[in-house]
mmCIF file of C-alpha atoms and ligand atoms in Angstrom:
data_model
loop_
_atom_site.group_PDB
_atom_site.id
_atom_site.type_symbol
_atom_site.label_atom_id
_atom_site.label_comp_id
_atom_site.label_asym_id
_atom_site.label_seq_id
_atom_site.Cartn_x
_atom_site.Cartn_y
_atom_site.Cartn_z
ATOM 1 C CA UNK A 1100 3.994 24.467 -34.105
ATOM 2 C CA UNK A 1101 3.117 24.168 -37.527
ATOM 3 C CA UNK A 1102 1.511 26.144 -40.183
ATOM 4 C CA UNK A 1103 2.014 24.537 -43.165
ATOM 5 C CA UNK A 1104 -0.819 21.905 -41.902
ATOM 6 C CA UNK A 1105 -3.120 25.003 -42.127
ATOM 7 C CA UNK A 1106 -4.152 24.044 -45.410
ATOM 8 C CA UNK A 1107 -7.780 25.171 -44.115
ATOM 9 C CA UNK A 1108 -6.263 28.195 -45.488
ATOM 10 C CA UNK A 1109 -6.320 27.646 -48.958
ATOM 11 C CA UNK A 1110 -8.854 24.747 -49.093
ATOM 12 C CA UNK A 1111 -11.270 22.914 -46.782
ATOM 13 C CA UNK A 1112 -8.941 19.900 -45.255
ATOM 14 C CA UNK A 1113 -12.067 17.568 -46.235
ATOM 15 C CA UNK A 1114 -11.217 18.288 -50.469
ATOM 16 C CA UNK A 1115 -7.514 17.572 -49.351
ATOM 17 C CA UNK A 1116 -8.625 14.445 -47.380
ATOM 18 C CA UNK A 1117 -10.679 13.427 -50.037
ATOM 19 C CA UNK A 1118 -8.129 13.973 -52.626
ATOM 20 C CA UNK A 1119 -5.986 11.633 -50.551
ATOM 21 C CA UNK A 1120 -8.365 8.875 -49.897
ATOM 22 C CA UNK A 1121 -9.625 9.042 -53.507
ATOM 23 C CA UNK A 1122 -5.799 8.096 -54.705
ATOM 24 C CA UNK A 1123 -6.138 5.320 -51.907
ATOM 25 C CA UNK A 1124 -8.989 4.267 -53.954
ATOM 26 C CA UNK A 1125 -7.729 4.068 -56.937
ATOM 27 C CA UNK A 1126 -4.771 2.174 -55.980
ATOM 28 C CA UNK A 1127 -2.309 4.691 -57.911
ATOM 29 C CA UNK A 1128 0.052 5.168 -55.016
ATOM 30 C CA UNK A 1129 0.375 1.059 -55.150
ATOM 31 C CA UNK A 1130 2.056 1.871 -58.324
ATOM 32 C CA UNK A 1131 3.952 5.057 -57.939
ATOM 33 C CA UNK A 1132 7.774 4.490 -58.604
ATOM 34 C CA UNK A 1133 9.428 3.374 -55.275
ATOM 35 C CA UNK A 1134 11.913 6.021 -55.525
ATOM 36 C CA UNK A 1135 8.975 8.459 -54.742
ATOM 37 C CA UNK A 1136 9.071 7.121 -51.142
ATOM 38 C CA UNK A 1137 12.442 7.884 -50.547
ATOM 39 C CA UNK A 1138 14.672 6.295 -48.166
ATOM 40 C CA UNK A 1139 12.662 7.427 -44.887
ATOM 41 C CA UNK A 1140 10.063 9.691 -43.081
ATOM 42 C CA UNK A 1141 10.559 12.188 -40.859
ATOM 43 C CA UNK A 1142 7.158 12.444 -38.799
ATOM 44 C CA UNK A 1143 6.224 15.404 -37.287
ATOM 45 C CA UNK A 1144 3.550 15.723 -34.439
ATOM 46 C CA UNK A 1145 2.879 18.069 -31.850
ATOM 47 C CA UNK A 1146 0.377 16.916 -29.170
ATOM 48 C CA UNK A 1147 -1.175 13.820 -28.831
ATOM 49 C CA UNK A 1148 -3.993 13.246 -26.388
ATOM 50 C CA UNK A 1149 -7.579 12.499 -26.659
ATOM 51 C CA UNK A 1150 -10.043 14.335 -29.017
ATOM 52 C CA UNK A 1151 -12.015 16.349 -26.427
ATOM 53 C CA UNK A 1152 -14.983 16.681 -28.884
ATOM 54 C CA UNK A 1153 -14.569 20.392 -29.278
ATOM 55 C CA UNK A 1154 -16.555 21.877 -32.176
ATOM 56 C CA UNK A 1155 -14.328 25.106 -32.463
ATOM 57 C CA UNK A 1156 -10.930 23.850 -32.655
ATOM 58 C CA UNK A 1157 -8.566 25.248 -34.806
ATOM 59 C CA UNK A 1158 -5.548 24.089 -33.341
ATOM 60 C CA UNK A 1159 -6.678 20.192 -33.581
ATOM 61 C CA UNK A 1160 -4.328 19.503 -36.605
ATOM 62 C CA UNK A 1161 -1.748 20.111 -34.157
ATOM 63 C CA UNK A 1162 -2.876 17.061 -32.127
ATOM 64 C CA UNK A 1163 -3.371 13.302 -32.596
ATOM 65 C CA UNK A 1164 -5.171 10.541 -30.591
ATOM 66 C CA UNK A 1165 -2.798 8.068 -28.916
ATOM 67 C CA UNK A 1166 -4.565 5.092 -30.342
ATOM 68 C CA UNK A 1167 -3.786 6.886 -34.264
ATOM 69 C CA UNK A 1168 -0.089 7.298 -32.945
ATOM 70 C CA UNK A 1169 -0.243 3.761 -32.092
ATOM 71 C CA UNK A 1170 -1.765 2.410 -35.643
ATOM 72 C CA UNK A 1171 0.989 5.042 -37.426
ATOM 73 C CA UNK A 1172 3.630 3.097 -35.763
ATOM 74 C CA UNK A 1173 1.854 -0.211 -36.937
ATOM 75 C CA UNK A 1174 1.296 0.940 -40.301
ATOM 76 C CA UNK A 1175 4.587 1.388 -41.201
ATOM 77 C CA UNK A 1176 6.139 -1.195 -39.450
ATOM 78 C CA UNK A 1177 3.799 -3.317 -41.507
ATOM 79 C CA UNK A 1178 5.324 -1.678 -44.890
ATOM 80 C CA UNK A 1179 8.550 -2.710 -43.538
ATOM 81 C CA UNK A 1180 10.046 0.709 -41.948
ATOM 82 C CA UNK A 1181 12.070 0.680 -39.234
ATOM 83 C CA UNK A 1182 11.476 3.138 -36.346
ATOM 84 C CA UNK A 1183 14.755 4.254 -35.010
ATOM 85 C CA UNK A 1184 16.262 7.756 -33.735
ATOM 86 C CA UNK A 1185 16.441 10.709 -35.356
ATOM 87 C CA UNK A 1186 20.472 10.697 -34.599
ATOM 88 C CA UNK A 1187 20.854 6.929 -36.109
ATOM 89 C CA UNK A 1188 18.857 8.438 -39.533
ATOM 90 C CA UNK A 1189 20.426 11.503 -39.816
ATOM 91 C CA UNK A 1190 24.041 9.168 -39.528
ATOM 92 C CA UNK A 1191 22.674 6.547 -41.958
ATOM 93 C CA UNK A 1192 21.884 9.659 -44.271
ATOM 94 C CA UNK A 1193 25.423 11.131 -43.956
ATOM 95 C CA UNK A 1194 26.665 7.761 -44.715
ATOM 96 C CA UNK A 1195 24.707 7.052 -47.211
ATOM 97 C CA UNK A 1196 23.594 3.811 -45.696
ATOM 98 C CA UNK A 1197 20.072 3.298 -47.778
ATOM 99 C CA UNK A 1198 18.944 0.041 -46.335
ATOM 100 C CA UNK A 1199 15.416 -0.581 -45.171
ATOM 101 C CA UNK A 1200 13.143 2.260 -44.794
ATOM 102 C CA UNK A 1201 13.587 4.360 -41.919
ATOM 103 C CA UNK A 1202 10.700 6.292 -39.697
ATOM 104 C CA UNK A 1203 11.408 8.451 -37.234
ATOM 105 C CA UNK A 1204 8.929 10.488 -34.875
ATOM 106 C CA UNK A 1205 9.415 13.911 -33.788
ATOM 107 C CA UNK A 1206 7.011 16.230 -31.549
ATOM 108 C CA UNK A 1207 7.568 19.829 -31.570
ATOM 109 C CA UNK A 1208 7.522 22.866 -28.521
ATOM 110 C CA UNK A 1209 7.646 20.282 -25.283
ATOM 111 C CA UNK A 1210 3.764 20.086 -24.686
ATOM 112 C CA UNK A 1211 2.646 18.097 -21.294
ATOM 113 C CA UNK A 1212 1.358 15.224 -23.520
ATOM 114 C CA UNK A 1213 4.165 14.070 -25.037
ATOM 115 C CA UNK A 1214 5.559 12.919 -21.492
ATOM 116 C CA UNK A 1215 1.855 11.817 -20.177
ATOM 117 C CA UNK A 1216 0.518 10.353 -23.403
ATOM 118 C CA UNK A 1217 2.962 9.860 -26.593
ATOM 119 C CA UNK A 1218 5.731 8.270 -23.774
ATOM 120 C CA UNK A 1219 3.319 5.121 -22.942
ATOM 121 C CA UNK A 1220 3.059 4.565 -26.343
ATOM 122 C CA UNK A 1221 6.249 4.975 -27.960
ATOM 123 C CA UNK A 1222 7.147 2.706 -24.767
ATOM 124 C CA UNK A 1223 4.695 0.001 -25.681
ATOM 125 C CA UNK A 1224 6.007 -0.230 -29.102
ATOM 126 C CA UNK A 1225 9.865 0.273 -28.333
ATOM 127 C CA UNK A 1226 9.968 3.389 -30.340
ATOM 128 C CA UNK A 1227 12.713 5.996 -30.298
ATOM 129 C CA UNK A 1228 11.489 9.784 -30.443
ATOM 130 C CA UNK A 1229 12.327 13.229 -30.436
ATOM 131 C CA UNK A 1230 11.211 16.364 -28.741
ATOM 132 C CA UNK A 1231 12.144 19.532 -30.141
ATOM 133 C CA UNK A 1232 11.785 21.920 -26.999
ATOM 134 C CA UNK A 1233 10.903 25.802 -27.212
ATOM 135 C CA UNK A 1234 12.974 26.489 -23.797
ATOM 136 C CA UNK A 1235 10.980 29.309 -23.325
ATOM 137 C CA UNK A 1236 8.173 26.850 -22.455
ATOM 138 C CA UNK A 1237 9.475 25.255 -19.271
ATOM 139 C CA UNK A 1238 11.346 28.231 -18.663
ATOM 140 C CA UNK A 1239 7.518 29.871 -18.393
ATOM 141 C CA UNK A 1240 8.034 32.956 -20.628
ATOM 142 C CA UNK A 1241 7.288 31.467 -23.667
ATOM 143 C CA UNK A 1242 3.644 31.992 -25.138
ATOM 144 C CA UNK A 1243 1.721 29.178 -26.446
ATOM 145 C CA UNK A 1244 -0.150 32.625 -28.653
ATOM 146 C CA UNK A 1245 -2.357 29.878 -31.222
ATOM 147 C CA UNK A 1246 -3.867 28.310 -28.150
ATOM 148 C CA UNK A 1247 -4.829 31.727 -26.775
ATOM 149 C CA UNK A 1248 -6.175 32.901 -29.647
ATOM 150 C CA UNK A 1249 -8.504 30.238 -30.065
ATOM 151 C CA UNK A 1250 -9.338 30.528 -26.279
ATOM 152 C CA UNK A 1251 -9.881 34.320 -26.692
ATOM 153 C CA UNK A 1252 -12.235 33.216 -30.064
ATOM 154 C CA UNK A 1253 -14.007 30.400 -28.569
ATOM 155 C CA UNK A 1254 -14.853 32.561 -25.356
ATOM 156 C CA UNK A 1255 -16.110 36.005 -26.516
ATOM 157 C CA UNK A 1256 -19.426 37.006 -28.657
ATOM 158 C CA UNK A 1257 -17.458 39.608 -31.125
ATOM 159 C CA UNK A 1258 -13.866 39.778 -31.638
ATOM 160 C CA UNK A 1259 -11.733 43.684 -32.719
ATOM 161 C CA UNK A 1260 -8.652 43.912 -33.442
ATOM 162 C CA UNK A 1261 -6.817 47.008 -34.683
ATOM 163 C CA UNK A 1262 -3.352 45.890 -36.537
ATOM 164 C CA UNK A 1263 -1.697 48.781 -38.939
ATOM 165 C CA UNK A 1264 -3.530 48.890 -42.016
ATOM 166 C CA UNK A 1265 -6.253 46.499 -41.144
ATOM 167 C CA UNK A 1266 -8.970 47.021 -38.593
ATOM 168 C CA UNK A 1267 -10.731 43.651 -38.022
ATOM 169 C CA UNK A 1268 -14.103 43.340 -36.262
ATOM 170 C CA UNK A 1269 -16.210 40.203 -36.557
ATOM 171 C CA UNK A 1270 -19.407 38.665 -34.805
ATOM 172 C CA UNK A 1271 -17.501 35.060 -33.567
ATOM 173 C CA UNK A 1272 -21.312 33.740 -31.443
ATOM 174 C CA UNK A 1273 -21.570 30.537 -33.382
ATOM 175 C CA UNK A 1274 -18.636 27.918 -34.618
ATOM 176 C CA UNK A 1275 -18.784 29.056 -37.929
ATOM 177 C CA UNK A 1276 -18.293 32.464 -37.098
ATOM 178 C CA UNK A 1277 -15.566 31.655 -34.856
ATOM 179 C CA UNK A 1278 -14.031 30.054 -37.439
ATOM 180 C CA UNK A 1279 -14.027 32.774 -40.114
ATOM 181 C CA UNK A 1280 -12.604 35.223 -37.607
ATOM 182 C CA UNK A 1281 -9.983 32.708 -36.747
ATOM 183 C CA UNK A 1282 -8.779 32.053 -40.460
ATOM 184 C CA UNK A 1283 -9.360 35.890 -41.025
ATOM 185 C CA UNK A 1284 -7.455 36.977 -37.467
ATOM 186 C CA UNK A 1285 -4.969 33.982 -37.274
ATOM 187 C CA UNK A 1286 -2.913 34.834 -40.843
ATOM 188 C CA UNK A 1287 -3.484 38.334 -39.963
ATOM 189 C CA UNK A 1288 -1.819 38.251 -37.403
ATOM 190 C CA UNK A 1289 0.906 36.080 -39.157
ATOM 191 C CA UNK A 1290 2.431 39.076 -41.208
ATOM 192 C CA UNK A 1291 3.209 40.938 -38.299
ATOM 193 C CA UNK A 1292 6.045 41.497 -36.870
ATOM 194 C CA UNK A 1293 7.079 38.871 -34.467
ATOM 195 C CA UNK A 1294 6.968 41.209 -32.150
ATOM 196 C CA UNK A 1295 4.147 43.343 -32.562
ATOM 197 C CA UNK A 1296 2.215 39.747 -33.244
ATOM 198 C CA UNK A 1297 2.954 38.678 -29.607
ATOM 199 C CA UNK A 1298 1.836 42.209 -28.372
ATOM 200 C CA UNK A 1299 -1.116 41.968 -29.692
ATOM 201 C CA UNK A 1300 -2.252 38.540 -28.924
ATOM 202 C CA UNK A 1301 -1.276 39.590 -25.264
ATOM 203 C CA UNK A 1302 -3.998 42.335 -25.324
ATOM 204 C CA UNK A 1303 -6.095 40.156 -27.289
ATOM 205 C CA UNK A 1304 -5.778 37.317 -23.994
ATOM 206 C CA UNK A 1305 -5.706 39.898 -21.119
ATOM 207 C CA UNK A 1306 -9.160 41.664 -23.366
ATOM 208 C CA UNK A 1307 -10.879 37.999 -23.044
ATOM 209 C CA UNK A 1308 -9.485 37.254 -19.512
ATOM 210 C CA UNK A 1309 -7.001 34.352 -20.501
ATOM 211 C CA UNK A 1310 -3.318 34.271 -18.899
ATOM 212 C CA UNK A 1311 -0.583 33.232 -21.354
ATOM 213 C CA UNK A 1312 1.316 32.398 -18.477
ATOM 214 C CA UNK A 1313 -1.376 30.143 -16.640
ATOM 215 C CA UNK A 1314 -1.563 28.424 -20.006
ATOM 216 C CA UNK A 1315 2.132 27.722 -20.463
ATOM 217 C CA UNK A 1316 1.716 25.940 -17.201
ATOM 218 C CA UNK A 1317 -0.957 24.236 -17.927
ATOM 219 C CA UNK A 1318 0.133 22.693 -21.290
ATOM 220 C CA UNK A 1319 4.190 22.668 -21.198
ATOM 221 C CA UNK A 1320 6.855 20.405 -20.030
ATOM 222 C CA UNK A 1321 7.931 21.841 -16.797
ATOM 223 C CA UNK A 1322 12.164 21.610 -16.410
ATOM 224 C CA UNK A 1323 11.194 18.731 -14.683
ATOM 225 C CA UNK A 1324 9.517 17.031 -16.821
ATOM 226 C CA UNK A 1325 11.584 17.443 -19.204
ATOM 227 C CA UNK A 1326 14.321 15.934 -17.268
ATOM 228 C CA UNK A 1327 12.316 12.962 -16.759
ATOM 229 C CA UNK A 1328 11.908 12.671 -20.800
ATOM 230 C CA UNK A 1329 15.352 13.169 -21.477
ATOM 231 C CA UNK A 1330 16.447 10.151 -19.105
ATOM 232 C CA UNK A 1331 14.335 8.002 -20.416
ATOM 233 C CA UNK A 1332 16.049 5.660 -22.783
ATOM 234 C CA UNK A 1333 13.518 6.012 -26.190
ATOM 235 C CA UNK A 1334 13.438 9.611 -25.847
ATOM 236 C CA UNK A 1335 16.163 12.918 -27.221
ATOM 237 C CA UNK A 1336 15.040 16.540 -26.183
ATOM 238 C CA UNK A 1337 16.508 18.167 -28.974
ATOM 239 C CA UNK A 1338 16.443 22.142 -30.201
ATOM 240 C CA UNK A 1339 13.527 24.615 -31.590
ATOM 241 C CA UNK A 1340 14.811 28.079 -30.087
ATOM 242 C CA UNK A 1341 13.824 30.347 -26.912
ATOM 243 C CA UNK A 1342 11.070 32.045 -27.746
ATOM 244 C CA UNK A 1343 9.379 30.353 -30.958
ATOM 245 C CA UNK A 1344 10.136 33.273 -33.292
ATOM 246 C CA UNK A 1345 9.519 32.902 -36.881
ATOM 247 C CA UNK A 1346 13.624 33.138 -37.697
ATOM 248 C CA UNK A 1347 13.477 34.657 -41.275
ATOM 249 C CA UNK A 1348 10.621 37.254 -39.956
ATOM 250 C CA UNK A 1349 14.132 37.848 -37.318
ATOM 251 C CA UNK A 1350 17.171 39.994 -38.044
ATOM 252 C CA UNK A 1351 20.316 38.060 -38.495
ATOM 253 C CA UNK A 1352 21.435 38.494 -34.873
ATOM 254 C CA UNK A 1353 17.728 38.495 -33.150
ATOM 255 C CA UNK A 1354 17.806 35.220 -35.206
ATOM 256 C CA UNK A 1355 21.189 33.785 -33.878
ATOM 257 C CA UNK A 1356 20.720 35.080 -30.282
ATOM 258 C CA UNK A 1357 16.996 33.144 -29.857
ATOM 259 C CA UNK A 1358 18.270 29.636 -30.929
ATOM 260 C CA UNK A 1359 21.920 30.254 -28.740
ATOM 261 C CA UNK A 1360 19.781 30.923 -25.971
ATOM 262 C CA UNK A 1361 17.686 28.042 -26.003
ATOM 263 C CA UNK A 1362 20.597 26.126 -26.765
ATOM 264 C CA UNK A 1363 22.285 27.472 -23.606
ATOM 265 C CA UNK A 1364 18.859 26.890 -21.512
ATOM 266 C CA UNK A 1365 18.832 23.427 -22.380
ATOM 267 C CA UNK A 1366 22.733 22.897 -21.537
ATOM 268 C CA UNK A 1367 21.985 24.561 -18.346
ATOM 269 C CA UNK A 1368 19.367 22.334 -17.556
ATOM 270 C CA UNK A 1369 19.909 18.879 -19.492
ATOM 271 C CA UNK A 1370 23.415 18.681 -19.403
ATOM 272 C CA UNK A 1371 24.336 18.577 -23.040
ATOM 273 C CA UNK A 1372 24.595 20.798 -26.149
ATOM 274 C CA UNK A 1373 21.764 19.593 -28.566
ATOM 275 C CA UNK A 1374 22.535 18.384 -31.824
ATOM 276 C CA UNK A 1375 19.689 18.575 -33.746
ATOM 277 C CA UNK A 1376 17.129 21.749 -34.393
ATOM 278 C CA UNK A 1377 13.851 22.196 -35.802
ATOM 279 C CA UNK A 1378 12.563 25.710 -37.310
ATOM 280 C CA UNK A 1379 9.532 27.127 -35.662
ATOM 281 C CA UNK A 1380 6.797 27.064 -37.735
ATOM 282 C CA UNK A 1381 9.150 26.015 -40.419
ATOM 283 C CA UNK A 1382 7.458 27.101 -43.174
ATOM 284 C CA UNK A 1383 9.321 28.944 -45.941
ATOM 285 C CA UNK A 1384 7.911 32.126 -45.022
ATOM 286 C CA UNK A 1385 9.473 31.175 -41.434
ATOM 287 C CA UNK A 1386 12.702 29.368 -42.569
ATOM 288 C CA UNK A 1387 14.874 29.664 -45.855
ATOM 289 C CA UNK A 1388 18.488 29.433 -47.058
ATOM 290 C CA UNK A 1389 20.050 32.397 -44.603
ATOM 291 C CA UNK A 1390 18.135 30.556 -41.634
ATOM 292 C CA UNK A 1391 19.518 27.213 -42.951
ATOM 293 C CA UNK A 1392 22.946 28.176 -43.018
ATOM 294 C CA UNK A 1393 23.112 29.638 -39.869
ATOM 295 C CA UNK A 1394 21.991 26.426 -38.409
ATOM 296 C CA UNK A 1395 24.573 25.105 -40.278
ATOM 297 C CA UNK A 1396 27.431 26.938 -38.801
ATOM 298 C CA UNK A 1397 25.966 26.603 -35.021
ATOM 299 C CA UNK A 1398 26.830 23.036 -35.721
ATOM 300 C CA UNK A 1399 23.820 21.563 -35.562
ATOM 301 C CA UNK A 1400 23.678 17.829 -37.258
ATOM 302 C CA UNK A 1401 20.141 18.403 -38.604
ATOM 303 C CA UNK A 1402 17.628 20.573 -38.923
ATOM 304 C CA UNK A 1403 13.941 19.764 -39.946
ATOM 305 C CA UNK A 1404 11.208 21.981 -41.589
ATOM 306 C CA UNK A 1405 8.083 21.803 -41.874
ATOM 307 C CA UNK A 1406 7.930 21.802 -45.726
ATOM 308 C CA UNK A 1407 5.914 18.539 -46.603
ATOM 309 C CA UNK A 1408 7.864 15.280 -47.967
ATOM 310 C CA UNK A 1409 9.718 12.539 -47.679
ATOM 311 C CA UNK A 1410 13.655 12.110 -46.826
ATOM 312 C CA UNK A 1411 15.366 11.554 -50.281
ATOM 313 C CA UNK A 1412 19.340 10.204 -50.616
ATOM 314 C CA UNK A 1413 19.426 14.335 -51.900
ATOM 315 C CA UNK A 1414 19.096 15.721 -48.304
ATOM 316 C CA UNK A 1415 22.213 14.248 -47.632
ATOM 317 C CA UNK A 1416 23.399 17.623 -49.324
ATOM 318 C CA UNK A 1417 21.919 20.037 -47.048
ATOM 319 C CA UNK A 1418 21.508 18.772 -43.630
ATOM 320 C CA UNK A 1419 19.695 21.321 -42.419
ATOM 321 C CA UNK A 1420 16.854 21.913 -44.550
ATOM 322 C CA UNK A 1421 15.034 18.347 -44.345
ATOM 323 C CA UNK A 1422 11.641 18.075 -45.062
ATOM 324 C CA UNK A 1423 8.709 15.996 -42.213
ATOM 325 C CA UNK A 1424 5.415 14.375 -42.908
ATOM 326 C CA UNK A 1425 2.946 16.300 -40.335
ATOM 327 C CA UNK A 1426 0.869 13.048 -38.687
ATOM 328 C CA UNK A 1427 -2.407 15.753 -38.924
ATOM 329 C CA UNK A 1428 -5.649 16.166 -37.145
ATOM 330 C CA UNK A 1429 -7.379 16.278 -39.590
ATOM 331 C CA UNK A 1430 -6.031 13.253 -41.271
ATOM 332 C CA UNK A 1431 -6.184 10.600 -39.071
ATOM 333 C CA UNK A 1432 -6.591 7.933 -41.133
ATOM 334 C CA UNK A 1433 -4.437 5.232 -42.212
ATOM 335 C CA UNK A 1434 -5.408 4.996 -46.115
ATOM 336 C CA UNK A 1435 -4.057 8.749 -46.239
ATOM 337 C CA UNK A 1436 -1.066 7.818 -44.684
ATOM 338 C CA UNK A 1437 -0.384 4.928 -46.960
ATOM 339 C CA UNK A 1438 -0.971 7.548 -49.565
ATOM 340 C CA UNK A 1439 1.503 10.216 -48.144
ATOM 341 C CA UNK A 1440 4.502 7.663 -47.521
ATOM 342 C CA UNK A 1441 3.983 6.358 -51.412
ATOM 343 C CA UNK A 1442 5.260 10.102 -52.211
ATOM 344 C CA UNK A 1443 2.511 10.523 -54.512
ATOM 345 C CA UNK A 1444 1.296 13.770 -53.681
ATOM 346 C CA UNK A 1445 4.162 15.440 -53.062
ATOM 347 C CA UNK A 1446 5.335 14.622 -56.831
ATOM 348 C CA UNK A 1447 1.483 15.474 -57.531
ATOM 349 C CA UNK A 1448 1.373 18.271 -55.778
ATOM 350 C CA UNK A 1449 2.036 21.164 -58.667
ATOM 351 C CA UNK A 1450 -0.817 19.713 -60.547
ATOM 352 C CA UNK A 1451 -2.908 19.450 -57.021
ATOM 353 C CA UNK A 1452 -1.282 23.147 -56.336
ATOM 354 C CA UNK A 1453 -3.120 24.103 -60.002
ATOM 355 C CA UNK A 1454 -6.297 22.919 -58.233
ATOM 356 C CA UNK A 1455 -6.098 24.997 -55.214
ATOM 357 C CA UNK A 1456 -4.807 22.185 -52.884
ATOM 358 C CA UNK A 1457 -1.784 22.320 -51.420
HETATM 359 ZN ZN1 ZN B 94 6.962 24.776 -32.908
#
């Protein structure tokens, strides 16, 4: 999952959106220096399925439509990227090999969707993709906790929660009040302990009669399915821990011993070691330099955040700190996306940052 997108946070996503569509308008990323779009994109999605017209939905900038995943891959096949595999860019990378631009997909956790709904498309276009699998999802003791928490929201009348320091009660009976206790709950919640976070989203589910279990089931791969992914030729299950802990909110060794273990889940199950990993939540509050090193010396090839941009010849210096382009909810439109892959806002976005929008 990512949090990054959760720019609701600092600013409505409509003044971002409309920050990005009014560049579209005027035409300035048409100009921006090429080098600003680097040599590639790194997309990073989580579910895609279709909008189920939900007015309290915090968690829909974690999910796409399949018909926006299909006019992504048309968009920037039309600006002359090619879609290939996350392994074949990370080697051209390496190499050095800067030839036409590169796009490659990745979805994060291992959510249902990506096998029932992304597949067919990715197949229909003859795209390559990547799952990055939280093993603790098919393995069933993973919890999907932001799901939950907007479950727990969107079914109860008042929401209390007790966390040290900071005693929240709020009145959540209409969308907008569900909203406020979800931005005021949600980053709460955040600055936990991972531990103490999970434990009290648990009482938080079992208060409002949801099981984090049930839910696992009902929106994760299942070993199986992720077997079927992994043979399929246009697909790469690929690494992003056990449990979904933040890993710099982890000691050193709790931080080691949840990506091993995942990594020995999925060579249990799959076959193979994995080569590539992606940080949960991958923020920098979730992922920095120690996290990025130890990556490093597990081996992996890559490693992806979730800080925003665009894959520069730089990266090719530190493998496993490489930024993605979140395909967003909230943004599912293709003049912001021809915005975002000009690099614009990203070499914009101290002065947007002075504004309040990042
Ligand atoms: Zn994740």
């Amino acid at each position: 999952m990512n949090e990054t997108a959760r720019i609701s946070r600092d600013a409505s996503p409509s003044l971002m959106g409309r920050t990005l569509l009014a560049l579209h308008a005027s035409g300035a990323h048409r100009l921006a220096p090429k080098s600003l779009a680097g040599i590639g994109v790194i997309f990073m999605l989580h579910r895609v399925r279709e909008d189920d017209g939900a007015a309290f939905a915090p968690n829909r900038i974690l999910e796409i439509t399949p018909s926006f995943l299909e006019e992504t891959i048309g968009t920037v096949r039309e600006l002359g990227y090619t879609c290939m595999s996350l392994d074949e860019a990370v080697t051209r990378l390496e190499k050095g090999e800067h030839g036409e631009r590169f796009a490659v997909f990745t979805l994060d956790d291992g959510y249902k969707d990506n096998l029932t709904d992304a597949l067919p498309v990715f197949e229909r276009h003859d795209v390559p993709f990547t799952v990055y699998l939280t093993t603790g999802l098919p393995d069933g003791h993973a919890e999907i906790w932001w799901v939950a928490l907007e479950r727990a929201i969107a079914a109860a009348n008042a929401m209390r929660i007790a966390l040290p320091g900071n005693e929240i009660s709020m009145f959540t009976r209409d969308v907008n009040e569900k909203n406020a206790a979800w931005n005021r709950i949600y980053w709460a919640l955040r600055k936990l302990p991972e531990h103490e976070m999970r434990t009290e989203v648990r009482k938080q589910a079992m208060m409002h009669g949801i099981d984090m279990a049930t839910l696992t089931r009902e929106l994760a791969m299942s070993w199986d399915d992720v077997r079927t992914l992994a043979a399929h030729p246009l697909a790469s299950i690929e690494a992003h821990t056990a449990n979904h802990f933040a890993q710099k909110r982890l000691s050193s060794s709790e931080a080691r011993s949840d990506i091993e273990r995942g990594v020995a889940r999925m060579e249990a199950e799959l076959g193979y070691r994995p080569q590539h990993f992606s940080y949960p939540y991958g923020d920098p509050g979730s992922a920095d330099e120690r996290d990025f090193a130890l990556a490093e010396a597990l081996g992996f090839r890559s490693a992806t955040t979730t800080r925003k941009g665009l894959i520069q010849p730089r990266h090719a210096k530190r493998m496993t700190s490489l930024p993605r382009l979140s395909l967003n909810g909230d943004f599912q439109d293709r003049r912001m996306l021809e915005v975002l892959l000009s690099g614009l806002p990203f070499a914009l976005a101290k002065p947007l940052r002075s504004l309040g929008i990042d």
